[in-house]
Amino acid sequence: MTQAQAQASHSAATMDIAAVEAEAQRKIRARKQLVIGLRIAILVIVLGGWEGGARLGWIDPFFFSQPSAIVAQIVEWMVEGTSQGPLWTQVLVTLEETVLGFLIGSVAGVIAGIILGRNKLLSDVFSLYIQIANSIPRVVLGSIFVIAFGLGMASKVALAVVMVFFVVFANAFQGVREADRYMIANAQILGASPRQVTMAVVIPSALSWILASLHVSFGFALVGAVVGEFLGSKQGIGLLISTAQGAFNASGVFAAMIVLAVVALAADWLLHALERRLLKWRPQAF
């Protein structure tokens, strides 16, 4: 084969690869557009059916409200405020309780999971107590926390911490146990101390487990904060829900739920961004 023929063959192969990559990118874009379109279609069908059913009398708006009334309630809260004060104040109060509970519970869960995952004796000793504590419906503890800490922020944060801790702990513990034993053995052969093994091998191996738990645990933290506010508080989205329930205001209940959903989705997006940044080394899933 002459040099010219080799160059021509190489150019043809390069063009084929580029064409395949372009086709793959086109299919990916088409699939994303399809997913977005289907999501919008489902949303339109559900909301349209709900609104139409309420207007036609098939759905009782007193009990289940209707989308137009829910939007009107949110607009009213944004413009005129709620009975407890500005809507943004209620959101910030709940968000502050949620974030504090999420951070404290996550840090405590990660530390406990790593310590017990690395120490077989401690794991065997505390496993029974952890199982007992985990079997208790944690929402029930909200009443205890309200009695102990009052109607302030502390009781909501405490409940959020308890809700988050066990989720993060379980994943951190399992992630440590799933760490590559060969890598640990190699690090020990090279003279790494237990602390160095934990920091350089075990924690990076467990990082994907830990980050996966954070997506779920933030939702649990939000639930803990809202339930705590529902049981007794001076401000917050949970109090909005409780007040709307007491007034038989279904639109207010649904409106508060939508506000909570927006907060949860925003937090989940931030956690995904953090995960992508910390796990750049991980291959992309197909």
PDB file of C-alpha atoms in Angstrom:
ATOM      1  CA  MET A   1       0.000   0.000   0.000  1.00  0.00           C
ATOM      2  CA  THR A   2       1.393   3.375  -0.993  1.00  0.00           C
ATOM      3  CA  GLN A   3       1.602   6.322   1.371  1.00  0.00           C
ATOM      4  CA  ALA A   4      -1.214   8.077  -0.476  1.00  0.00           C
ATOM      5  CA  GLN A   5      -3.465   5.046  -0.124  1.00  0.00           C
ATOM      6  CA  ALA A   6      -2.652   4.788   3.593  1.00  0.00           C
ATOM      7  CA  GLN A   7      -3.505   8.438   4.122  1.00  0.00           C
ATOM      8  CA  ALA A   8      -6.751   8.020   2.208  1.00  0.00           C
ATOM      9  CA  SER A   9      -7.658   4.961   4.284  1.00  0.00           C
ATOM     10  CA  HIS A  10      -6.873   6.834   7.506  1.00  0.00           C
ATOM     11  CA  SER A  11      -8.975   9.804   6.407  1.00  0.00           C
ATOM     12  CA  ALA A  12     -11.890   7.523   5.542  1.00  0.00           C
ATOM     13  CA  ALA A  13     -11.673   5.804   8.937  1.00  0.00           C
ATOM     14  CA  THR A  14     -11.578   9.175  10.688  1.00  0.00           C
ATOM     15  CA  MET A  15     -14.638  10.331   8.765  1.00  0.00           C
ATOM     16  CA  ASP A  16     -16.471   7.107   9.651  1.00  0.00           C
ATOM     17  CA  ILE A  17     -15.708   7.584  13.350  1.00  0.00           C
ATOM     18  CA  ALA A  18     -16.846  11.206  13.198  1.00  0.00           C
ATOM     19  CA  ALA A  19     -20.056  10.154  11.459  1.00  0.00           C
ATOM     20  CA  VAL A  20     -20.751   7.496  14.090  1.00  0.00           C
ATOM     21  CA  GLU A  21     -20.125   9.980  16.911  1.00  0.00           C
ATOM     22  CA  ALA A  22     -22.369  12.566  15.260  1.00  0.00           C
ATOM     23  CA  GLU A  23     -25.133   9.986  14.865  1.00  0.00           C
ATOM     24  CA  ALA A  24     -24.764   8.954  18.505  1.00  0.00           C
ATOM     25  CA  GLN A  25     -25.000  12.578  19.638  1.00  0.00           C
ATOM     26  CA  ARG A  26     -28.066  13.071  17.458  1.00  0.00           C
ATOM     27  CA  LYS A  27     -29.768  10.061  19.040  1.00  0.00           C
ATOM     28  CA  ILE A  28     -28.915  11.311  22.532  1.00  0.00           C
ATOM     29  CA  ARG A  29     -30.419  14.736  21.753  1.00  0.00           C
ATOM     30  CA  ALA A  30     -33.496  13.134  20.230  1.00  0.00           C
ATOM     31  CA  ARG A  31     -34.004  10.959  23.297  1.00  0.00           C
ATOM     32  CA  LYS A  32     -33.647  13.939  25.641  1.00  0.00           C
ATOM     33  CA  GLN A  33     -36.222  15.842  23.614  1.00  0.00           C
ATOM     34  CA  LEU A  34     -38.539  12.833  23.722  1.00  0.00           C
ATOM     35  CA  VAL A  35     -38.200  12.547  27.497  1.00  0.00           C
ATOM     36  CA  ILE A  36     -38.883  16.262  27.986  1.00  0.00           C
ATOM     37  CA  GLY A  37     -41.858  16.106  25.639  1.00  0.00           C
ATOM     38  CA  LEU A  38     -43.365  13.116  27.437  1.00  0.00           C
ATOM     39  CA  ARG A  39     -42.868  14.782  30.812  1.00  0.00           C
ATOM     40  CA  ILE A  40     -44.651  17.916  29.622  1.00  0.00           C
ATOM     41  CA  ALA A  41     -47.438  15.846  28.082  1.00  0.00           C
ATOM     42  CA  ILE A  42     -48.015  13.912  31.315  1.00  0.00           C
ATOM     43  CA  LEU A  43     -48.044  17.148  33.322  1.00  0.00           C
ATOM     44  CA  VAL A  44     -50.537  18.768  30.944  1.00  0.00           C
ATOM     45  CA  ILE A  45     -52.794  15.707  30.978  1.00  0.00           C
ATOM     46  CA  VAL A  46     -52.792  15.418  34.775  1.00  0.00           C
ATOM     47  CA  LEU A  47     -53.293  19.125  35.473  1.00  0.00           C
ATOM     48  CA  GLY A  48     -55.775  19.534  32.641  1.00  0.00           C
ATOM     49  CA  GLY A  49     -57.782  16.527  33.766  1.00  0.00           C
ATOM     50  CA  TRP A  50     -57.705  17.742  37.354  1.00  0.00           C
ATOM     51  CA  GLU A  51     -58.849  21.251  36.416  1.00  0.00           C
ATOM     52  CA  GLY A  52     -61.476  19.986  34.013  1.00  0.00           C
ATOM     53  CA  GLY A  53     -62.775  17.432  36.486  1.00  0.00           C
ATOM     54  CA  ALA A  54     -63.119  20.103  39.167  1.00  0.00           C
ATOM     55  CA  ARG A  55     -64.938  22.506  36.840  1.00  0.00           C
ATOM     56  CA  LEU A  56     -67.285  19.780  35.612  1.00  0.00           C
ATOM     57  CA  GLY A  57     -68.068  18.641  39.132  1.00  0.00           C
ATOM     58  CA  TRP A  58     -66.400  15.237  38.829  1.00  0.00           C
ATOM     59  CA  ILE A  59     -63.859  16.215  41.493  1.00  0.00           C
ATOM     60  CA  ASP A  60     -64.930  18.066  44.624  1.00  0.00           C
ATOM     61  CA  PRO A  61     -62.713  21.192  44.790  1.00  0.00           C
ATOM     62  CA  PHE A  62     -63.489  21.599  48.485  1.00  0.00           C
ATOM     63  CA  PHE A  63     -61.511  18.464  49.289  1.00  0.00           C
ATOM     64  CA  PHE A  64     -59.072  18.273  46.357  1.00  0.00           C
ATOM     65  CA  SER A  65     -58.944  21.897  45.157  1.00  0.00           C
ATOM     66  CA  GLN A  66     -57.944  22.588  41.539  1.00  0.00           C
ATOM     67  CA  PRO A  67     -54.757  23.820  39.823  1.00  0.00           C
ATOM     68  CA  SER A  68     -56.076  27.324  39.146  1.00  0.00           C
ATOM     69  CA  ALA A  69     -57.016  27.797  42.812  1.00  0.00           C
ATOM     70  CA  ILE A  70     -53.630  26.470  43.944  1.00  0.00           C
ATOM     71  CA  VAL A  71     -51.788  28.902  41.667  1.00  0.00           C
ATOM     72  CA  ALA A  72     -53.993  31.720  42.930  1.00  0.00           C
ATOM     73  CA  GLN A  73     -53.138  30.753  46.515  1.00  0.00           C
ATOM     74  CA  ILE A  74     -49.402  30.807  45.793  1.00  0.00           C
ATOM     75  CA  VAL A  75     -49.698  34.198  44.083  1.00  0.00           C
ATOM     76  CA  GLU A  76     -51.672  35.535  47.036  1.00  0.00           C
ATOM     77  CA  TRP A  77     -48.999  34.331  49.461  1.00  0.00           C
ATOM     78  CA  MET A  78     -46.261  35.887  47.350  1.00  0.00           C
ATOM     79  CA  VAL A  79     -48.023  39.235  47.002  1.00  0.00           C
ATOM     80  CA  GLU A  80     -49.903  39.630  50.276  1.00  0.00           C
ATOM     81  CA  GLY A  81     -48.032  37.202  52.512  1.00  0.00           C
ATOM     82  CA  THR A  82     -49.365  34.419  54.699  1.00  0.00           C
ATOM     83  CA  SER A  83     -51.102  34.586  58.047  1.00  0.00           C
ATOM     84  CA  GLN A  84     -47.699  33.943  59.668  1.00  0.00           C
ATOM     85  CA  GLY A  85     -45.850  36.570  57.635  1.00  0.00           C
ATOM     86  CA  PRO A  86     -44.149  36.759  54.219  1.00  0.00           C
ATOM     87  CA  LEU A  87     -43.971  33.505  52.268  1.00  0.00           C
ATOM     88  CA  TRP A  88     -40.211  33.823  51.829  1.00  0.00           C
ATOM     89  CA  THR A  89     -39.786  33.987  55.595  1.00  0.00           C
ATOM     90  CA  GLN A  90     -41.618  30.689  55.986  1.00  0.00           C
ATOM     91  CA  VAL A  91     -39.525  29.109  53.239  1.00  0.00           C
ATOM     92  CA  LEU A  92     -36.268  30.363  54.750  1.00  0.00           C
ATOM     93  CA  VAL A  93     -37.208  29.107  58.215  1.00  0.00           C
ATOM     94  CA  THR A  94     -37.979  25.621  56.918  1.00  0.00           C
ATOM     95  CA  LEU A  95     -34.924  25.648  54.676  1.00  0.00           C
ATOM     96  CA  GLU A  96     -32.651  26.676  57.542  1.00  0.00           C
ATOM     97  CA  GLU A  97     -33.969  23.876  59.741  1.00  0.00           C
ATOM     98  CA  THR A  98     -33.627  21.411  56.880  1.00  0.00           C
ATOM     99  CA  VAL A  99     -30.078  22.391  55.956  1.00  0.00           C
ATOM    100  CA  LEU A 100     -28.878  22.337  59.566  1.00  0.00           C
ATOM    101  CA  GLY A 101     -30.442  18.936  60.180  1.00  0.00           C
ATOM    102  CA  PHE A 102     -29.103  17.650  56.873  1.00  0.00           C
ATOM    103  CA  LEU A 103     -25.541  18.806  57.550  1.00  0.00           C
ATOM    104  CA  ILE A 104     -25.412  17.589  61.147  1.00  0.00           C
ATOM    105  CA  GLY A 105     -27.071  14.267  60.358  1.00  0.00           C
ATOM    106  CA  SER A 106     -24.907  13.686  57.282  1.00  0.00           C
ATOM    107  CA  VAL A 107     -21.630  14.442  59.046  1.00  0.00           C
ATOM    108  CA  ALA A 108     -22.594  12.309  62.038  1.00  0.00           C
ATOM    109  CA  GLY A 109     -23.754   9.472  59.779  1.00  0.00           C
ATOM    110  CA  VAL A 110     -20.574   9.524  57.699  1.00  0.00           C
ATOM    111  CA  ILE A 111     -18.305   9.581  60.744  1.00  0.00           C
ATOM    112  CA  ALA A 112     -20.212   6.804  62.510  1.00  0.00           C
ATOM    113  CA  GLY A 113     -20.394   4.718  59.340  1.00  0.00           C
ATOM    114  CA  ILE A 114     -16.669   4.995  58.688  1.00  0.00           C
ATOM    115  CA  ILE A 115     -15.706   4.266  62.302  1.00  0.00           C
ATOM    116  CA  LEU A 116     -17.952   1.231  62.643  1.00  0.00           C
ATOM    117  CA  GLY A 117     -17.157   0.064  59.136  1.00  0.00           C
ATOM    118  CA  ARG A 118     -13.445   0.072  59.909  1.00  0.00           C
ATOM    119  CA  ASN A 119     -13.725  -1.401  63.406  1.00  0.00           C
ATOM    120  CA  LYS A 120     -15.271  -4.868  63.547  1.00  0.00           C
ATOM    121  CA  LEU A 121     -15.478  -4.907  67.355  1.00  0.00           C
ATOM    122  CA  LEU A 122     -17.367  -1.623  67.568  1.00  0.00           C
ATOM    123  CA  SER A 123     -19.612  -2.757  64.740  1.00  0.00           C
ATOM    124  CA  ASP A 124     -20.528  -5.960  66.578  1.00  0.00           C
ATOM    125  CA  VAL A 125     -21.137  -4.094  69.844  1.00  0.00           C
ATOM    126  CA  PHE A 126     -23.309  -1.289  68.469  1.00  0.00           C
ATOM    127  CA  SER A 127     -25.110  -3.159  65.682  1.00  0.00           C
ATOM    128  CA  LEU A 128     -27.913  -4.318  67.994  1.00  0.00           C
ATOM    129  CA  TYR A 129     -28.552  -0.830  69.356  1.00  0.00           C
ATOM    130  CA  ILE A 130     -28.498   0.693  65.882  1.00  0.00           C
ATOM    131  CA  GLN A 131     -31.034  -1.856  64.662  1.00  0.00           C
ATOM    132  CA  ILE A 132     -33.296  -1.104  67.624  1.00  0.00           C
ATOM    133  CA  ALA A 133     -33.023   2.656  67.117  1.00  0.00           C
ATOM    134  CA  ASN A 134     -33.592   2.317  63.383  1.00  0.00           C
ATOM    135  CA  SER A 135     -36.723   0.233  63.925  1.00  0.00           C
ATOM    136  CA  ILE A 136     -38.417   3.048  65.860  1.00  0.00           C
ATOM    137  CA  PRO A 137     -40.642   5.246  63.651  1.00  0.00           C
ATOM    138  CA  ARG A 138     -38.513   8.370  63.746  1.00  0.00           C
ATOM    139  CA  VAL A 139     -41.390  10.746  63.114  1.00  0.00           C
ATOM    140  CA  VAL A 140     -42.765   9.754  66.528  1.00  0.00           C
ATOM    141  CA  LEU A 141     -39.683  11.323  68.106  1.00  0.00           C
ATOM    142  CA  GLY A 142     -40.920  14.712  66.941  1.00  0.00           C
ATOM    143  CA  SER A 143     -43.276  14.935  69.906  1.00  0.00           C
ATOM    144  CA  ILE A 144     -40.430  14.123  72.295  1.00  0.00           C
ATOM    145  CA  PHE A 145     -38.245  16.795  70.727  1.00  0.00           C
ATOM    146  CA  VAL A 146     -41.015  19.400  70.952  1.00  0.00           C
ATOM    147  CA  ILE A 147     -41.426  18.598  74.654  1.00  0.00           C
ATOM    148  CA  ALA A 148     -37.672  18.657  75.258  1.00  0.00           C
ATOM    149  CA  PHE A 149     -36.603  21.590  73.080  1.00  0.00           C
ATOM    150  CA  GLY A 150     -39.785  23.631  72.753  1.00  0.00           C
ATOM    151  CA  LEU A 151     -41.362  25.189  69.673  1.00  0.00           C
ATOM    152  CA  GLY A 152     -38.148  26.779  68.412  1.00  0.00           C
ATOM    153  CA  MET A 153     -35.756  25.642  65.735  1.00  0.00           C
ATOM    154  CA  ALA A 154     -33.927  23.092  67.898  1.00  0.00           C
ATOM    155  CA  SER A 155     -36.763  20.554  67.931  1.00  0.00           C
ATOM    156  CA  LYS A 156     -37.100  20.627  64.123  1.00  0.00           C
ATOM    157  CA  VAL A 157     -33.366  20.343  63.578  1.00  0.00           C
ATOM    158  CA  ALA A 158     -33.189  17.426  66.010  1.00  0.00           C
ATOM    159  CA  LEU A 159     -35.910  15.537  64.150  1.00  0.00           C
ATOM    160  CA  ALA A 160     -34.244  16.272  60.801  1.00  0.00           C
ATOM    161  CA  VAL A 161     -30.917  14.997  62.175  1.00  0.00           C
ATOM    162  CA  VAL A 162     -32.486  11.732  63.288  1.00  0.00           C
ATOM    163  CA  MET A 163     -34.222  11.317  59.931  1.00  0.00           C
ATOM    164  CA  VAL A 164     -30.966  11.842  58.026  1.00  0.00           C
ATOM    165  CA  PHE A 165     -28.496  10.030  60.260  1.00  0.00           C
ATOM    166  CA  PHE A 166     -29.557   6.438  59.669  1.00  0.00           C
ATOM    167  CA  VAL A 167     -29.809   6.812  55.892  1.00  0.00           C
ATOM    168  CA  VAL A 168     -26.308   8.248  55.571  1.00  0.00           C
ATOM    169  CA  PHE A 169     -24.882   5.910  58.200  1.00  0.00           C
ATOM    170  CA  ALA A 170     -26.140   2.797  56.407  1.00  0.00           C
ATOM    171  CA  ASN A 171     -24.627   3.859  53.088  1.00  0.00           C
ATOM    172  CA  ALA A 172     -21.339   5.013  54.601  1.00  0.00           C
ATOM    173  CA  PHE A 173     -21.027   1.783  56.575  1.00  0.00           C
ATOM    174  CA  GLN A 174     -21.753  -0.364  53.527  1.00  0.00           C
ATOM    175  CA  GLY A 175     -19.447   1.712  51.349  1.00  0.00           C
ATOM    176  CA  VAL A 176     -16.581   1.193  53.784  1.00  0.00           C
ATOM    177  CA  ARG A 177     -17.269  -2.536  53.913  1.00  0.00           C
ATOM    178  CA  GLU A 178     -17.295  -2.690  50.105  1.00  0.00           C
ATOM    179  CA  ALA A 179     -13.889  -1.011  49.771  1.00  0.00           C
ATOM    180  CA  ASP A 180     -11.416  -2.975  47.630  1.00  0.00           C
ATOM    181  CA  ARG A 181      -9.541  -5.312  49.987  1.00  0.00           C
ATOM    182  CA  TYR A 182      -6.664  -5.677  47.545  1.00  0.00           C
ATOM    183  CA  MET A 183      -6.122  -1.921  47.471  1.00  0.00           C
ATOM    184  CA  ILE A 184      -6.217  -1.815  51.263  1.00  0.00           C
ATOM    185  CA  ALA A 185      -3.713  -4.680  51.462  1.00  0.00           C
ATOM    186  CA  ASN A 186      -1.409  -2.995  48.943  1.00  0.00           C
ATOM    187  CA  ALA A 187      -1.519   0.263  50.886  1.00  0.00           C
ATOM    188  CA  GLN A 188      -0.674  -1.588  54.097  1.00  0.00           C
ATOM    189  CA  ILE A 189       2.216  -3.400  52.400  1.00  0.00           C
ATOM    190  CA  LEU A 190       3.576  -0.036  51.289  1.00  0.00           C
ATOM    191  CA  GLY A 191       3.603   1.058  54.929  1.00  0.00           C
ATOM    192  CA  ALA A 192       0.431   3.134  55.117  1.00  0.00           C
ATOM    193  CA  SER A 193      -0.941   3.664  58.602  1.00  0.00           C
ATOM    194  CA  PRO A 194      -4.599   2.834  59.393  1.00  0.00           C
ATOM    195  CA  ARG A 195      -5.425   6.539  59.199  1.00  0.00           C
ATOM    196  CA  GLN A 196      -3.724   6.855  55.810  1.00  0.00           C
ATOM    197  CA  VAL A 197      -5.539   3.774  54.529  1.00  0.00           C
ATOM    198  CA  THR A 198      -8.852   5.231  55.655  1.00  0.00           C
ATOM    199  CA  MET A 199      -8.223   8.649  54.134  1.00  0.00           C
ATOM    200  CA  ALA A 200      -6.567   7.545  50.882  1.00  0.00           C
ATOM    201  CA  VAL A 201      -8.371   4.288  50.078  1.00  0.00           C
ATOM    202  CA  VAL A 202     -11.494   3.645  52.139  1.00  0.00           C
ATOM    203  CA  ILE A 203     -13.184   7.050  52.035  1.00  0.00           C
ATOM    204  CA  PRO A 204     -12.684   7.578  48.273  1.00  0.00           C
ATOM    205  CA  SER A 205     -14.085   4.087  47.686  1.00  0.00           C
ATOM    206  CA  ALA A 206     -17.124   4.832  49.841  1.00  0.00           C
ATOM    207  CA  LEU A 207     -17.670   8.306  48.388  1.00  0.00           C
ATOM    208  CA  SER A 208     -20.119   7.185  45.712  1.00  0.00           C
ATOM    209  CA  TRP A 209     -22.179   5.350  48.366  1.00  0.00           C
ATOM    210  CA  ILE A 210     -22.193   8.408  50.610  1.00  0.00           C
ATOM    211  CA  LEU A 211     -23.148  10.842  47.863  1.00  0.00           C
ATOM    212  CA  ALA A 212     -25.933   8.536  46.704  1.00  0.00           C
ATOM    213  CA  SER A 213     -27.433   8.659  50.187  1.00  0.00           C
ATOM    214  CA  LEU A 214     -27.401  12.460  50.260  1.00  0.00           C
ATOM    215  CA  HIS A 215     -30.058  12.717  47.537  1.00  0.00           C
ATOM    216  CA  VAL A 216     -32.471  10.700  49.651  1.00  0.00           C
ATOM    217  CA  SER A 217     -31.436  12.106  53.011  1.00  0.00           C
ATOM    218  CA  PHE A 218     -32.122  15.736  52.076  1.00  0.00           C
ATOM    219  CA  GLY A 219     -35.712  14.758  51.403  1.00  0.00           C
ATOM    220  CA  PHE A 220     -35.836  13.083  54.804  1.00  0.00           C
ATOM    221  CA  ALA A 221     -34.403  16.222  56.406  1.00  0.00           C
ATOM    222  CA  LEU A 222     -37.130  18.279  54.755  1.00  0.00           C
ATOM    223  CA  VAL A 223     -39.757  15.829  55.986  1.00  0.00           C
ATOM    224  CA  GLY A 224     -38.334  16.027  59.506  1.00  0.00           C
ATOM    225  CA  ALA A 225     -38.396  19.825  59.523  1.00  0.00           C
ATOM    226  CA  VAL A 226     -41.942  20.016  58.161  1.00  0.00           C
ATOM    227  CA  VAL A 227     -43.284  17.352  60.528  1.00  0.00           C
ATOM    228  CA  GLY A 228     -41.640  19.158  63.435  1.00  0.00           C
ATOM    229  CA  GLU A 229     -43.299  22.402  62.361  1.00  0.00           C
ATOM    230  CA  PHE A 230     -46.580  20.583  61.951  1.00  0.00           C
ATOM    231  CA  LEU A 231     -46.376  19.308  65.533  1.00  0.00           C
ATOM    232  CA  GLY A 232     -45.676  22.743  66.929  1.00  0.00           C
ATOM    233  CA  SER A 233     -43.910  25.841  65.676  1.00  0.00           C
ATOM    234  CA  LYS A 234     -44.131  29.579  65.267  1.00  0.00           C
ATOM    235  CA  GLN A 235     -43.150  29.783  61.591  1.00  0.00           C
ATOM    236  CA  GLY A 236     -42.421  27.568  58.620  1.00  0.00           C
ATOM    237  CA  ILE A 237     -44.067  25.690  55.768  1.00  0.00           C
ATOM    238  CA  GLY A 238     -45.268  22.986  58.151  1.00  0.00           C
ATOM    239  CA  LEU A 239     -47.196  25.597  60.105  1.00  0.00           C
ATOM    240  CA  LEU A 240     -48.704  26.849  56.837  1.00  0.00           C
ATOM    241  CA  ILE A 241     -49.922  23.327  56.108  1.00  0.00           C
ATOM    242  CA  SER A 242     -51.292  22.942  59.625  1.00  0.00           C
ATOM    243  CA  THR A 243     -53.082  26.295  59.427  1.00  0.00           C
ATOM    244  CA  ALA A 244     -54.544  25.491  56.013  1.00  0.00           C
ATOM    245  CA  GLN A 245     -55.694  22.112  57.274  1.00  0.00           C
ATOM    246  CA  GLY A 246     -57.400  23.702  60.262  1.00  0.00           C
ATOM    247  CA  ALA A 247     -59.221  26.110  57.939  1.00  0.00           C
ATOM    248  CA  PHE A 248     -60.196  23.294  55.512  1.00  0.00           C
ATOM    249  CA  ASN A 249     -58.201  25.129  52.855  1.00  0.00           C
ATOM    250  CA  ALA A 250     -57.192  22.383  50.434  1.00  0.00           C
ATOM    251  CA  SER A 251     -55.649  24.928  48.071  1.00  0.00           C
ATOM    252  CA  GLY A 252     -53.354  26.113  50.850  1.00  0.00           C
ATOM    253  CA  VAL A 253     -52.224  22.567  51.610  1.00  0.00           C
ATOM    254  CA  PHE A 254     -51.438  21.843  47.956  1.00  0.00           C
ATOM    255  CA  ALA A 255     -49.756  25.234  47.539  1.00  0.00           C
ATOM    256  CA  ALA A 256     -47.452  24.532  50.479  1.00  0.00           C
ATOM    257  CA  MET A 257     -46.684  21.105  49.015  1.00  0.00           C
ATOM    258  CA  ILE A 258     -45.666  22.717  45.720  1.00  0.00           C
ATOM    259  CA  VAL A 259     -43.380  25.156  47.533  1.00  0.00           C
ATOM    260  CA  LEU A 260     -41.751  22.217  49.321  1.00  0.00           C
ATOM    261  CA  ALA A 261     -41.370  20.350  46.031  1.00  0.00           C
ATOM    262  CA  VAL A 262     -39.594  23.332  44.461  1.00  0.00           C
ATOM    263  CA  VAL A 263     -37.201  23.527  47.415  1.00  0.00           C
ATOM    264  CA  ALA A 264     -36.509  19.785  47.239  1.00  0.00           C
ATOM    265  CA  LEU A 265     -35.886  19.857  43.481  1.00  0.00           C
ATOM    266  CA  ALA A 266     -33.502  22.800  43.799  1.00  0.00           C
ATOM    267  CA  ALA A 267     -31.570  21.002  46.532  1.00  0.00           C
ATOM    268  CA  ASP A 268     -31.428  17.808  44.489  1.00  0.00           C
ATOM    269  CA  TRP A 269     -30.022  19.741  41.529  1.00  0.00           C
ATOM    270  CA  LEU A 270     -27.292  21.190  43.750  1.00  0.00           C
ATOM    271  CA  LEU A 271     -26.455  17.732  45.090  1.00  0.00           C
ATOM    272  CA  HIS A 272     -26.204  16.370  41.547  1.00  0.00           C
ATOM    273  CA  ALA A 273     -23.818  19.204  40.672  1.00  0.00           C
ATOM    274  CA  LEU A 274     -21.722  18.398  43.747  1.00  0.00           C
ATOM    275  CA  GLU A 275     -21.697  14.706  42.848  1.00  0.00           C
ATOM    276  CA  ARG A 276     -20.546  15.417  39.290  1.00  0.00           C
ATOM    277  CA  ARG A 277     -17.743  17.597  40.615  1.00  0.00           C
ATOM    278  CA  LEU A 278     -16.509  15.113  43.220  1.00  0.00           C
ATOM    279  CA  LEU A 279     -16.854  12.034  41.026  1.00  0.00           C
ATOM    280  CA  LYS A 280     -15.329  13.262  37.782  1.00  0.00           C
ATOM    281  CA  TRP A 281     -13.216  10.113  37.681  1.00  0.00           C
ATOM    282  CA  ARG A 282     -16.256   7.833  37.529  1.00  0.00           C
ATOM    283  CA  PRO A 283     -17.204   6.621  34.028  1.00  0.00           C
ATOM    284  CA  GLN A 284     -20.438   8.010  32.656  1.00  0.00           C
ATOM    285  CA  ALA A 285     -23.419   5.668  32.848  1.00  0.00           C
ATOM    286  CA  PHE A 286     -25.040   4.671  29.564  1.00  0.00           C
TER     287      PHE A 286
END
